[in-house]
Amino acid sequence: MTLTTSLRFLIAGCLFGPVISPVSGQQRTQSATQYRAEQFAGVDLGAKIVAADAAMKAAGVAEGTISVNASGSVPSPISLSQGHSLRLNAPVTLNAVITLTGNNKVSCASGVLITVHAGFGFKSTGDNPSLQDCKFAGDGSADATALSTSNSSHIKMSNVQGKNIGIVHTMGGADLQVSHVSVTGAVYGVVFQGTNNVTAEDVACDGTANCVQWFNRDSNFNAGGPNSRAMVQSMGAGHYRLNNIRCHNVTACAWGSVGYDAVVSNSVAVNCADVCFDAEGSMDINFLNDTASGGKNGDGSVFFFSNNVSFTNPHFTAAGFLIKVYNSSLNPNLSSGLHVTGGLLDCGKSICTGFGGDAWTDLTIEGVEFRNATITAATQGGGSHLRNNHLLFNVEAGAPFSAVGLPTRIFGSLTEIESNRIEGVTQPAKSSGITVESSYFNATQTFQIRNNTITGFPIDIYTANDGANVGVGTDVVLDGNRTGSNTVIHVHPGANHDTYSETSRFTLSGGKWIKADLSQPGPAKASPR
């Protein structure tokens, strides 16, 4: 060891704490050493941090910490060497990016504020970055984020607060862990693109556009989005576990585009300018035990190609759509395997759509409590299975409507409506408890309506075939339904090959069903709004 090197270690020991005595003939390495940035020369805080980092590296410090104990600014881009961490004990202003190259930890003392301008913040280009116990204030610019990453893995964020700035935006990599973070007034809170294996827990957003979001690419089928499970797998990323996401006055709460294997659980959203909980171009998604109110375009929603998307035990209240399927094409393959199980869909003091929207196939709704909420397909659907649901209407609608209205215009599909209870106050003339309709040209539709109880509707059950192909009909099976108005109507053009059977029907006050021709006035085919 040279005299200069020995002197350097002696100075380091005096300035930064005790060091291990050098061993003759071996390279000297320090462990868990702390350097104070303000004791290094530099025209600004950034320069001092760079000088401290260089001194650490020259001293062979593998895992050291640079502490900042006096306020200052970073006007130019700087980098931290691998293994070197930053401890902020005083306020810092970032007018440039601080790059984390690998195994870097940034932490703050209680109450310390990091002010970020023009979208600058921390950026990770290596693995194992960590950001903990810090408060950030931004200027609200669209790209403002506390931490952005590029192909980094094993990212940890905890106890971070952001005002007018996002928390984290990842690109690529894997293993993002976010917990106990909050953000107000930002474009987004937590967003991950092309990143696999994400856990986010205890995230709070207020006045933020997008709170927690996976966005791997545009999901719109007409813009090159996926139309199969294989395409979602190849285009997207997945394995997300999002729990206790809390949103207030956001555009969207927890949602994503082109992802797979996600669970969004125990989360609460109030007032979403667009949608609250949403899956777009995604598959194998479960929204579990989530609560939402005030979603303008749906408390829950599904867009474009979606397969095996579930809302399990939702508690959704709104005045428009509670759960809605949006589809840029009437191709039913774009929305399939949808499930709503348990929970409450409540429209409040006026009647609205509990579940509805555009084309789908293989929909199952089971064990759900609907309050003043309908099940209505706005355009077309096929393969719907409604079982053991309770639809209660305690307000009178201002116009005729169907409590369950399912036009089936795609494929030769089976629709099952079984063991549901539809009841409430008396509704306007032409309103129906159950309406099913077929207009598909190429194949027979089958409707099985069994063991339902219907009261409060002038028309209990209304079935229709208005298809243009006289060689294609419908198969309608009624069995064991209990009706209040004793009015069951089947309408068809006369030339269609329909089969209609009623094995047994139990009326609540006696009477027989009515078979009518096209002149019979039918129910409205959509809910009031």
Short mmCIF file of C-alpha atoms in Angstrom, two decimals:
data_model
loop_
_atom_site.label_atom_id
_atom_site.label_comp_id
_atom_site.label_asym_id
_atom_site.label_seq_id
_atom_site.Cartn_x
_atom_site.Cartn_y
_atom_site.Cartn_z
CA MET A 1 0.00 0.00 0.00
CA THR A 2 1.40 3.41 -0.95
CA LEU A 3 1.72 6.31 1.44
CA THR A 4 -0.95 8.18 -0.55
CA THR A 5 -3.37 5.28 -0.25
CA SER A 6 -2.70 4.91 3.49
CA LEU A 7 -3.27 8.61 3.96
CA ARG A 8 -6.54 8.43 2.05
CA PHE A 9 -7.86 5.71 4.33
CA LEU A 10 -6.72 7.62 7.39
CA ILE A 11 -8.62 10.71 6.20
CA ALA A 12 -11.66 8.60 5.41
CA GLY A 13 -11.59 7.17 8.90
CA CYS A 14 -11.49 10.59 10.45
CA LEU A 15 -14.28 12.01 8.30
CA PHE A 16 -16.66 9.11 7.99
CA GLY A 17 -16.10 6.80 10.94
CA PRO A 18 -13.79 3.92 11.81
CA VAL A 19 -12.39 1.69 9.06
CA ILE A 20 -10.91 -1.79 9.10
CA SER A 21 -7.10 -1.82 9.17
CA PRO A 22 -5.62 -2.78 5.80
CA VAL A 23 -4.18 -6.25 5.43
CA SER A 24 -0.82 -6.36 3.79
CA GLY A 25 -0.93 -7.63 0.24
CA GLN A 26 -4.73 -7.56 -0.06
CA GLN A 27 -7.11 -5.01 -1.55
CA ARG A 28 -8.85 -2.94 1.14
CA THR A 29 -12.74 -3.16 1.15
CA GLN A 30 -15.07 -1.21 3.42
CA SER A 31 -18.59 -2.32 4.45
CA ALA A 32 -21.67 -0.24 5.33
CA THR A 33 -19.72 3.03 5.39
CA GLN A 34 -21.44 6.42 5.42
CA TYR A 35 -20.08 9.49 3.65
CA ARG A 36 -21.49 12.96 4.28
CA ALA A 37 -22.07 14.80 1.00
CA GLU A 38 -21.62 18.30 2.43
CA GLN A 39 -18.01 17.54 3.38
CA PHE A 40 -17.03 17.20 -0.27
CA ALA A 41 -16.20 20.02 -2.64
CA GLY A 42 -18.73 20.95 -5.32
CA VAL A 43 -20.65 23.90 -6.69
CA ASP A 44 -24.00 22.29 -5.84
CA LEU A 45 -25.46 19.32 -4.03
CA GLY A 46 -25.31 17.18 -7.15
CA ALA A 47 -21.58 17.76 -7.50
CA LYS A 48 -21.03 16.94 -3.84
CA ILE A 49 -22.95 13.66 -4.19
CA VAL A 50 -20.84 12.78 -7.25
CA ALA A 51 -17.63 13.53 -5.36
CA ALA A 52 -18.73 11.41 -2.39
CA ASP A 53 -19.72 8.58 -4.73
CA ALA A 54 -16.32 8.74 -6.45
CA ALA A 55 -14.49 8.70 -3.12
CA MET A 56 -16.48 5.65 -2.05
CA LYS A 57 -15.68 3.87 -5.26
CA ALA A 58 -12.00 4.75 -5.05
CA ALA A 59 -11.94 3.46 -1.48
CA GLY A 60 -13.40 0.15 -2.59
CA VAL A 61 -16.64 0.66 -0.68
CA ALA A 62 -19.09 -1.94 -2.00
CA GLU A 63 -22.13 -1.00 0.08
CA GLY A 64 -21.89 2.54 1.32
CA THR A 65 -24.35 5.35 1.99
CA ILE A 66 -24.08 8.99 1.06
CA SER A 67 -25.98 11.14 3.53
CA VAL A 68 -27.33 14.60 2.71
CA ASN A 69 -27.67 16.70 5.85
CA ALA A 70 -28.09 20.18 4.34
CA SER A 71 -30.63 21.30 1.76
CA GLY A 72 -29.56 21.77 -1.82
CA SER A 73 -30.36 21.15 -5.47
CA VAL A 74 -29.27 18.80 -8.22
CA PRO A 75 -29.19 20.87 -11.44
CA SER A 76 -27.45 18.35 -13.70
CA PRO A 77 -27.86 14.59 -14.24
CA ILE A 78 -25.84 12.40 -11.90
CA SER A 79 -25.48 8.67 -11.22
CA LEU A 80 -24.96 6.53 -8.15
CA SER A 81 -22.51 3.67 -8.49
CA GLN A 82 -23.74 0.16 -7.87
CA GLY A 83 -24.23 -0.61 -4.21
CA HIS A 84 -24.12 3.04 -3.15
CA SER A 85 -27.21 4.41 -1.43
CA LEU A 86 -28.55 7.85 -0.66
CA ARG A 87 -29.91 9.01 2.69
CA LEU A 88 -31.69 12.36 2.61
CA ASN A 89 -31.86 14.10 5.98
CA ALA A 90 -32.65 17.53 4.49
CA PRO A 91 -34.89 18.87 1.68
CA VAL A 92 -33.62 18.36 -1.86
CA THR A 93 -34.67 19.89 -5.19
CA LEU A 94 -34.20 17.82 -8.34
CA ASN A 95 -33.86 19.70 -11.61
CA ALA A 96 -32.24 16.68 -13.21
CA VAL A 97 -32.36 12.90 -13.08
CA ILE A 98 -30.46 10.86 -10.52
CA THR A 99 -29.73 7.46 -12.09
CA LEU A 100 -29.58 4.35 -9.94
CA THR A 101 -27.28 1.82 -11.61
CA GLY A 102 -27.97 -1.17 -9.37
CA ASN A 103 -28.43 -2.17 -5.74
CA ASN A 104 -29.16 1.43 -4.75
CA LYS A 105 -31.41 2.46 -1.89
CA VAL A 106 -32.87 5.94 -1.46
CA SER A 107 -34.42 6.78 1.90
CA CYS A 108 -35.46 9.91 3.77
CA ALA A 109 -35.63 11.13 7.32
CA SER A 110 -39.07 11.95 8.68
CA GLY A 111 -40.63 15.02 7.06
CA VAL A 112 -37.99 15.46 4.37
CA LEU A 113 -39.42 16.71 1.06
CA ILE A 114 -37.97 16.05 -2.39
CA THR A 115 -39.12 18.67 -4.91
CA VAL A 116 -39.07 17.48 -8.51
CA HIS A 117 -39.26 19.82 -11.52
CA ALA A 118 -40.02 19.16 -15.19
CA GLY A 119 -40.56 15.45 -14.73
CA PHE A 120 -37.10 14.76 -13.31
CA GLY A 121 -36.72 12.25 -10.51
CA PHE A 122 -34.91 9.00 -9.88
CA LYS A 123 -34.36 6.56 -12.73
CA SER A 124 -33.21 2.99 -12.32
CA THR A 125 -31.25 1.20 -15.03
CA GLY A 126 -30.06 -1.68 -12.83
CA ASP A 127 -31.63 -4.24 -10.54
CA ASN A 128 -32.62 -3.96 -6.89
CA PRO A 129 -33.51 -0.28 -6.63
CA SER A 130 -35.30 0.72 -3.44
CA LEU A 131 -37.12 3.93 -2.53
CA GLN A 132 -38.49 4.25 1.00
CA ASP A 133 -39.87 6.75 3.50
CA CYS A 134 -39.82 9.81 1.22
CA LYS A 135 -42.18 12.65 0.32
CA PHE A 136 -42.21 14.08 -3.19
CA ALA A 137 -43.71 17.25 -4.63
CA GLY A 138 -43.91 17.73 -8.39
CA ASP A 139 -45.18 20.29 -10.84
CA GLY A 140 -47.89 18.06 -12.30
CA SER A 141 -46.13 17.45 -15.62
CA ALA A 142 -47.33 14.34 -17.43
CA ASP A 143 -44.03 12.48 -17.14
CA ALA A 144 -43.33 13.47 -13.54
CA THR A 145 -42.54 10.42 -11.44
CA ALA A 146 -40.61 9.73 -8.26
CA LEU A 147 -39.01 6.62 -9.76
CA SER A 148 -38.92 5.37 -13.33
CA THR A 149 -37.20 2.16 -14.35
CA SER A 150 -35.83 0.66 -17.55
CA ASN A 151 -35.62 -3.14 -17.53
CA SER A 152 -34.94 -3.18 -13.81
CA SER A 153 -36.02 -6.08 -11.61
CA HIS A 154 -36.62 -6.51 -7.88
CA ILE A 155 -37.93 -2.98 -7.35
CA LYS A 156 -39.13 -1.96 -3.89
CA MET A 157 -41.22 1.10 -3.04
CA SER A 158 -42.66 1.67 0.42
CA ASN A 159 -43.91 4.56 2.54
CA VAL A 160 -43.71 7.06 -0.31
CA GLN A 161 -45.99 10.07 -0.75
CA GLY A 162 -46.39 12.09 -3.92
CA LYS A 163 -48.16 15.38 -4.56
CA ASN A 164 -48.55 16.37 -8.22
CA ILE A 165 -46.17 13.56 -9.13
CA GLY A 166 -46.48 9.85 -9.85
CA ILE A 167 -44.94 7.24 -7.59
CA VAL A 168 -43.41 4.72 -9.99
CA HIS A 169 -43.42 3.95 -13.72
CA THR A 170 -41.69 0.75 -14.78
CA MET A 171 -40.73 -0.38 -18.27
CA GLY A 172 -39.85 -4.06 -18.59
CA GLY A 173 -38.16 -6.10 -15.90
CA ALA A 174 -39.88 -8.10 -13.19
CA ASP A 175 -40.75 -8.16 -9.51
CA LEU A 176 -42.15 -4.77 -8.54
CA GLN A 177 -43.22 -4.44 -4.90
CA VAL A 178 -45.16 -1.35 -3.86
CA SER A 179 -46.71 -0.81 -0.43
CA HIS A 180 -48.05 2.03 1.68
CA VAL A 181 -47.87 4.79 -0.92
CA SER A 182 -50.17 7.72 -1.63
CA VAL A 183 -50.48 10.19 -4.47
CA THR A 184 -52.59 13.29 -5.09
CA GLY A 185 -53.04 15.42 -8.18
CA ALA A 186 -50.93 13.36 -10.57
CA VAL A 187 -51.41 11.85 -14.02
CA TYR A 188 -50.82 8.40 -12.58
CA GLY A 189 -49.84 6.76 -9.33
CA VAL A 190 -48.36 3.33 -10.03
CA VAL A 191 -48.01 2.20 -13.64
CA PHE A 192 -46.15 -0.81 -15.02
CA GLN A 193 -45.48 -1.62 -18.67
CA GLY A 194 -44.08 -4.97 -19.74
CA THR A 195 -43.28 -5.79 -16.12
CA ASN A 196 -44.10 -9.23 -14.73
CA ASN A 197 -44.80 -10.19 -11.12
CA VAL A 198 -46.17 -7.04 -9.51
CA THR A 199 -47.57 -6.64 -6.02
CA ALA A 200 -49.13 -3.35 -4.95
CA GLU A 201 -50.78 -3.01 -1.56
CA ASP A 202 -52.16 -0.11 0.43
CA VAL A 203 -52.09 2.45 -2.38
CA ALA A 204 -54.16 5.63 -1.99
CA CYS A 205 -54.96 8.07 -4.81
CA ASP A 206 -56.91 11.32 -4.69
CA GLY A 207 -57.46 13.62 -7.65
CA THR A 208 -55.26 11.41 -9.80
CA ALA A 209 -56.03 10.33 -13.35
CA ASN A 210 -54.91 6.69 -13.17
CA CYS A 211 -54.18 5.20 -9.78
CA VAL A 212 -52.81 1.71 -10.41
CA GLN A 213 -52.46 0.61 -14.01
CA TRP A 214 -50.93 -2.12 -16.12
CA PHE A 215 -50.50 -0.85 -19.66
CA ASN A 216 -48.63 -3.21 -21.96
CA ARG A 217 -50.10 -1.99 -25.25
CA ASP A 218 -53.30 -0.64 -26.83
CA SER A 219 -56.04 -3.23 -26.42
CA ASN A 220 -58.36 -1.92 -29.14
CA PHE A 221 -58.91 -4.70 -31.64
CA ASN A 222 -59.16 -2.14 -34.44
CA ALA A 223 -55.75 -0.74 -33.47
CA GLY A 224 -53.94 -4.07 -33.51
CA GLY A 225 -54.98 -5.21 -30.06
CA PRO A 226 -55.28 -8.91 -29.20
CA ASN A 227 -58.15 -11.14 -30.23
CA SER A 228 -56.99 -14.39 -28.64
CA ARG A 229 -55.43 -15.71 -25.45
CA ALA A 230 -52.23 -16.47 -27.33
CA MET A 231 -51.97 -12.85 -28.46
CA VAL A 232 -52.48 -11.56 -24.92
CA GLN A 233 -49.73 -13.88 -23.72
CA SER A 234 -47.28 -12.75 -26.39
CA MET A 235 -48.12 -9.04 -26.35
CA GLY A 236 -48.63 -8.50 -22.65
CA ALA A 237 -47.28 -9.19 -19.20
CA GLY A 238 -48.86 -10.44 -16.03
CA HIS A 239 -48.99 -11.99 -12.59
CA TYR A 240 -50.32 -8.96 -10.72
CA ARG A 241 -51.62 -8.88 -7.14
CA LEU A 242 -53.20 -5.55 -6.24
CA ASN A 243 -54.78 -5.23 -2.81
CA ASN A 244 -56.39 -2.39 -0.86
CA ILE A 245 -56.22 0.22 -3.59
CA ARG A 246 -58.17 3.30 -2.41
CA CYS A 247 -59.29 5.91 -4.92
CA HIS A 248 -61.20 9.17 -4.68
CA ASN A 249 -61.96 11.56 -7.54
CA VAL A 250 -59.90 9.69 -10.11
CA THR A 251 -60.31 8.94 -13.80
CA ALA A 252 -59.77 5.22 -13.22
CA CYS A 253 -58.82 3.35 -10.07
CA ALA A 254 -57.30 -0.07 -10.81
CA TRP A 255 -57.29 -1.12 -14.42
CA GLY A 256 -55.13 -2.40 -17.21
CA SER A 257 -54.61 -3.16 -20.86
CA VAL A 258 -53.29 -6.44 -22.29
CA GLY A 259 -52.37 -8.30 -19.13
CA TYR A 260 -53.04 -11.67 -17.59
CA ASP A 261 -53.32 -13.41 -14.23
CA ALA A 262 -54.32 -10.46 -12.06
CA VAL A 263 -56.24 -10.17 -8.81
CA VAL A 264 -57.53 -6.78 -7.68
CA SER A 265 -58.88 -7.28 -4.18
CA ASN A 266 -60.41 -5.42 -1.25
CA SER A 267 -60.21 -2.09 -3.04
CA VAL A 268 -62.46 0.98 -2.84
CA ALA A 269 -63.17 3.62 -5.49
CA VAL A 270 -65.38 6.71 -5.14
CA ASN A 271 -66.13 8.99 -8.10
CA CYS A 272 -64.37 7.76 -11.22
CA ALA A 273 -64.63 10.10 -14.21
CA ASP A 274 -64.31 7.11 -16.54
CA VAL A 275 -64.34 3.62 -14.99
CA CYS A 276 -63.29 2.34 -11.58
CA PHE A 277 -62.21 -1.30 -12.03
CA ASP A 278 -61.51 -2.29 -15.61
CA ALA A 279 -59.90 -5.04 -17.71
CA GLU A 280 -59.08 -4.29 -21.34
CA GLY A 281 -57.70 -6.87 -23.75
CA SER A 282 -56.84 -8.99 -20.73
CA MET A 283 -57.45 -12.52 -19.49
CA ASP A 284 -57.67 -14.41 -16.21
CA ILE A 285 -58.53 -11.30 -14.19
CA ASN A 286 -60.44 -11.38 -10.91
CA PHE A 287 -61.83 -8.29 -9.22
CA LEU A 288 -62.43 -9.66 -5.73
CA ASN A 289 -64.36 -8.00 -2.89
CA ASP A 290 -64.09 -4.54 -4.44
CA THR A 291 -66.36 -1.57 -3.68
CA ALA A 292 -67.12 1.28 -6.06
CA SER A 293 -69.54 4.15 -6.51
CA GLY A 294 -69.86 6.92 -9.03
CA GLY A 295 -68.15 5.33 -12.04
CA LYS A 296 -69.34 7.43 -14.98
CA ASN A 297 -68.92 4.65 -17.55
CA GLY A 298 -69.11 1.79 -15.10
CA ASP A 299 -67.98 0.85 -11.63
CA GLY A 300 -66.67 -2.28 -13.33
CA SER A 301 -66.00 -2.72 -17.04
CA VAL A 302 -64.53 -4.99 -19.67
CA PHE A 303 -63.18 -3.74 -23.01
CA PHE A 304 -62.35 -5.42 -26.32
CA PHE A 305 -60.96 -8.96 -26.19
CA SER A 306 -61.43 -10.23 -22.66
CA ASN A 307 -61.46 -13.82 -21.50
CA ASN A 308 -62.11 -15.23 -18.06
CA VAL A 309 -62.70 -11.91 -16.33
CA SER A 310 -64.54 -12.17 -13.01
CA PHE A 311 -66.18 -9.77 -10.60
CA THR A 312 -66.44 -11.73 -7.37
CA ASN A 313 -68.51 -10.30 -4.53
CA PRO A 314 -68.55 -6.74 -5.90
CA HIS A 315 -70.32 -3.95 -4.04
CA PHE A 316 -71.08 -1.44 -6.77
CA THR A 317 -73.44 1.54 -6.54
CA ALA A 318 -74.02 4.13 -9.26
CA ALA A 319 -76.70 5.81 -11.33
CA GLY A 320 -75.61 4.64 -14.79
CA PHE A 321 -73.88 1.37 -15.61
CA LEU A 322 -72.59 -0.77 -12.77
CA ILE A 323 -70.78 -3.38 -14.89
CA LYS A 324 -70.55 -2.91 -18.65
CA VAL A 325 -68.99 -4.73 -21.58
CA TYR A 326 -67.54 -2.41 -24.23
CA ASN A 327 -66.70 -3.84 -27.61
CA SER A 328 -65.45 -2.10 -30.75
CA SER A 329 -66.71 -5.01 -32.82
CA LEU A 330 -69.80 -7.19 -32.68
CA ASN A 331 -67.53 -10.22 -32.88
CA PRO A 332 -68.57 -12.08 -29.72
CA ASN A 333 -65.18 -13.77 -29.46
CA LEU A 334 -63.83 -10.50 -28.15
CA SER A 335 -65.63 -10.89 -24.80
CA SER A 336 -66.07 -14.38 -23.42
CA GLY A 337 -65.95 -16.28 -20.18
CA LEU A 338 -67.25 -13.37 -18.07
CA HIS A 339 -68.39 -14.02 -14.50
CA VAL A 340 -70.20 -12.04 -11.82
CA THR A 341 -70.58 -14.00 -8.60
CA GLY A 342 -72.18 -12.83 -5.36
CA GLY A 343 -72.15 -9.27 -4.11
CA LEU A 344 -74.47 -6.29 -4.58
CA LEU A 345 -75.23 -4.16 -7.63
CA ASP A 346 -77.31 -1.19 -6.47
CA CYS A 347 -78.59 1.63 -8.69
CA GLY A 348 -79.99 3.59 -5.77
CA LYS A 349 -83.26 5.49 -6.14
CA SER A 350 -83.65 5.10 -9.91
CA ILE A 351 -83.45 2.13 -12.23
CA CYS A 352 -80.24 1.62 -14.21
CA THR A 353 -78.25 -1.19 -15.79
CA GLY A 354 -76.61 -3.55 -13.34
CA PHE A 355 -74.89 -5.60 -16.03
CA GLY A 356 -75.00 -4.78 -19.72
CA GLY A 357 -73.18 -3.62 -22.79
CA ASP A 358 -72.19 -4.98 -26.16
CA ALA A 359 -71.47 -8.43 -27.60
CA TRP A 360 -70.33 -11.30 -25.41
CA THR A 361 -70.49 -15.06 -25.11
CA ASP A 362 -70.38 -17.37 -22.13
CA LEU A 363 -71.56 -14.96 -19.45
CA THR A 364 -72.39 -16.32 -15.98
CA ILE A 365 -74.13 -14.22 -13.32
CA GLU A 366 -74.85 -16.14 -10.15
CA GLY A 367 -75.93 -15.33 -6.61
CA VAL A 368 -75.96 -11.56 -7.08
CA GLU A 369 -78.27 -9.11 -5.29
CA PHE A 370 -79.59 -6.52 -7.77
CA ARG A 371 -81.40 -3.45 -6.42
CA ASN A 372 -83.20 -1.37 -9.03
CA ALA A 373 -80.63 -2.79 -11.43
CA THR A 374 -81.26 -4.70 -14.65
CA ILE A 375 -79.39 -7.28 -16.67
CA THR A 376 -79.57 -5.93 -20.21
CA ALA A 377 -77.56 -6.53 -23.37
CA ALA A 378 -77.57 -3.31 -25.37
CA THR A 379 -76.74 -4.98 -28.67
CA GLN A 380 -76.26 -8.72 -28.61
CA GLY A 381 -75.06 -11.56 -26.49
CA GLY A 382 -75.02 -15.32 -26.51
CA GLY A 383 -74.48 -18.10 -24.06
CA SER A 384 -75.73 -16.27 -20.98
CA HIS A 385 -76.30 -18.19 -17.76
CA LEU A 386 -78.21 -16.42 -14.98
CA ARG A 387 -78.74 -18.43 -11.82
CA ASN A 388 -79.96 -17.77 -8.28
CA ASN A 389 -79.98 -13.99 -8.54
CA HIS A 390 -82.36 -11.64 -6.73
CA LEU A 391 -83.57 -8.59 -8.65
CA LEU A 392 -85.52 -6.20 -6.41
CA PHE A 393 -87.20 -3.07 -7.79
CA ASN A 394 -88.57 -0.82 -5.07
CA VAL A 395 -89.11 2.20 -7.34
CA GLU A 396 -91.37 2.52 -10.36
CA ALA A 397 -89.64 3.22 -13.64
CA GLY A 398 -90.63 6.20 -15.73
CA ALA A 399 -90.82 4.07 -18.88
CA PRO A 400 -91.27 0.39 -19.78
CA PHE A 401 -88.22 -1.82 -19.34
CA SER A 402 -87.11 -5.42 -18.91
CA ALA A 403 -85.58 -6.59 -15.66
CA VAL A 404 -83.70 -9.21 -17.67
CA GLY A 405 -83.38 -8.40 -21.36
CA LEU A 406 -81.16 -10.60 -23.50
CA PRO A 407 -81.24 -10.23 -27.27
CA THR A 408 -79.30 -13.20 -28.64
CA ARG A 409 -78.06 -12.58 -32.15
CA ILE A 410 -74.83 -14.52 -32.36
CA PHE A 411 -74.12 -18.18 -32.93
CA GLY A 412 -76.43 -21.02 -32.09
CA SER A 413 -76.13 -20.50 -28.37
CA LEU A 414 -77.82 -21.61 -25.17
CA THR A 415 -79.26 -19.04 -22.77
CA GLU A 416 -80.21 -20.29 -19.30
CA ILE A 417 -82.23 -18.22 -16.84
CA GLU A 418 -82.80 -20.35 -13.80
CA SER A 419 -83.94 -19.98 -10.18
CA ASN A 420 -83.94 -16.19 -10.12
CA ARG A 421 -86.31 -14.04 -8.07
CA ILE A 422 -87.54 -10.87 -9.80
CA GLU A 423 -89.88 -8.76 -7.71
CA GLY A 424 -90.92 -5.33 -6.52
CA VAL A 425 -93.47 -2.60 -7.04
CA THR A 426 -95.73 -2.68 -10.10
CA GLN A 427 -93.93 -1.40 -13.18
CA PRO A 428 -95.36 0.46 -16.23
CA ALA A 429 -97.31 -1.33 -18.95
CA LYS A 430 -95.17 -3.30 -21.43
CA SER A 431 -92.51 -3.87 -18.78
CA SER A 432 -91.35 -7.47 -18.53
CA GLY A 433 -89.60 -9.57 -15.93
CA ILE A 434 -87.68 -11.62 -18.52
CA THR A 435 -87.24 -10.87 -22.21
CA VAL A 436 -85.26 -13.10 -24.57
CA GLU A 437 -85.00 -12.47 -28.28
CA SER A 438 -83.34 -14.17 -31.23
CA SER A 439 -82.55 -12.62 -34.56
CA TYR A 440 -79.56 -14.69 -35.61
CA PHE A 441 -79.78 -15.68 -39.26
CA ASN A 442 -77.75 -18.87 -39.39
CA ALA A 443 -78.49 -21.01 -36.36
CA THR A 444 -81.17 -21.88 -33.84
CA GLN A 445 -81.06 -20.23 -30.44
CA THR A 446 -82.08 -22.13 -27.33
CA PHE A 447 -83.65 -20.45 -24.29
CA GLN A 448 -84.24 -22.39 -21.09
CA ILE A 449 -86.20 -20.42 -18.51
CA ARG A 450 -86.76 -22.51 -15.40
CA ASN A 451 -87.91 -22.12 -11.80
CA ASN A 452 -87.97 -18.32 -11.72
CA THR A 453 -90.33 -16.25 -9.55
CA ILE A 454 -91.60 -13.02 -11.10
CA THR A 455 -93.89 -10.37 -9.59
CA GLY A 456 -94.56 -6.70 -10.26
CA PHE A 457 -94.29 -6.84 -14.06
CA PRO A 458 -97.28 -6.66 -16.44
CA ILE A 459 -95.51 -9.20 -18.68
CA ASP A 460 -93.81 -12.00 -16.81
CA ILE A 461 -91.90 -13.61 -19.68
CA TYR A 462 -91.57 -12.39 -23.25
CA THR A 463 -89.81 -14.43 -25.93
CA ALA A 464 -89.39 -13.42 -29.56
CA ASN A 465 -87.85 -14.56 -32.79
CA ASP A 466 -87.46 -11.76 -35.29
CA GLY A 467 -84.78 -13.34 -37.45
CA ALA A 468 -84.96 -12.95 -41.22
CA ASN A 469 -84.26 -16.61 -42.03
CA VAL A 470 -87.57 -18.48 -42.13
CA GLY A 471 -85.68 -21.76 -41.91
CA VAL A 472 -84.12 -20.94 -38.55
CA GLY A 473 -86.07 -20.72 -35.33
CA THR A 474 -85.77 -20.75 -31.58
CA ASP A 475 -86.14 -23.45 -28.99
CA VAL A 476 -87.89 -22.06 -25.93
CA VAL A 477 -88.32 -24.17 -22.80
CA LEU A 478 -90.30 -22.88 -19.81
CA ASP A 479 -90.38 -25.03 -16.73
CA GLY A 480 -91.54 -24.41 -13.18
CA ASN A 481 -91.75 -20.62 -13.30
CA ARG A 482 -93.94 -18.79 -10.77
CA THR A 483 -95.60 -15.77 -12.38
CA GLY A 484 -97.45 -12.83 -10.89
CA SER A 485 -99.24 -11.33 -13.89
CA ASN A 486 -99.77 -14.72 -15.52
CA THR A 487 -98.69 -13.31 -18.87
CA VAL A 488 -96.17 -15.23 -20.93
CA ILE A 489 -95.83 -14.08 -24.52
CA HIS A 490 -94.07 -15.78 -27.43
CA VAL A 491 -93.84 -13.73 -30.61
CA HIS A 492 -92.58 -14.99 -33.98
CA PRO A 493 -93.19 -14.14 -37.65
CA GLY A 494 -95.13 -17.32 -38.24
CA ALA A 495 -92.89 -18.83 -40.93
CA ASN A 496 -89.98 -19.51 -38.59
CA HIS A 497 -89.48 -23.02 -37.32
CA ASP A 498 -89.92 -22.39 -33.59
CA THR A 499 -90.38 -24.96 -30.89
CA TYR A 500 -92.05 -23.87 -27.70
CA SER A 501 -92.68 -26.03 -24.67
CA GLU A 502 -93.94 -25.32 -21.20
CA THR A 503 -93.46 -28.38 -19.03
CA SER A 504 -95.06 -26.82 -15.98
CA ARG A 505 -95.78 -23.39 -14.66
CA PHE A 506 -96.90 -22.35 -11.23
CA THR A 507 -98.85 -19.10 -11.21
CA LEU A 508 -99.15 -17.04 -8.08
CA SER A 509 -102.84 -16.29 -8.63
CA GLY A 510 -104.00 -18.65 -11.38
CA GLY A 511 -104.42 -18.07 -15.10
CA LYS A 512 -102.87 -19.28 -18.34
CA TRP A 513 -100.11 -18.01 -20.52
CA ILE A 514 -100.92 -16.02 -23.63
CA LYS A 515 -99.44 -16.88 -27.01
CA ALA A 516 -99.51 -13.89 -29.33
CA ASP A 517 -98.54 -12.94 -32.84
CA LEU A 518 -96.46 -9.95 -33.91
CA SER A 519 -99.35 -7.56 -33.26
CA GLN A 520 -99.01 -8.23 -29.54
CA PRO A 521 -97.30 -5.20 -27.95
CA GLY A 522 -93.99 -6.28 -26.45
CA PRO A 523 -91.77 -4.89 -23.72
CA ALA A 524 -89.04 -2.37 -24.12
CA LYS A 525 -85.77 -3.99 -25.14
CA ALA A 526 -83.48 -1.87 -23.03
CA SER A 527 -83.44 -0.47 -19.56
CA PRO A 528 -84.39 3.18 -19.00
CA ARG A 529 -80.76 4.24 -19.22
#
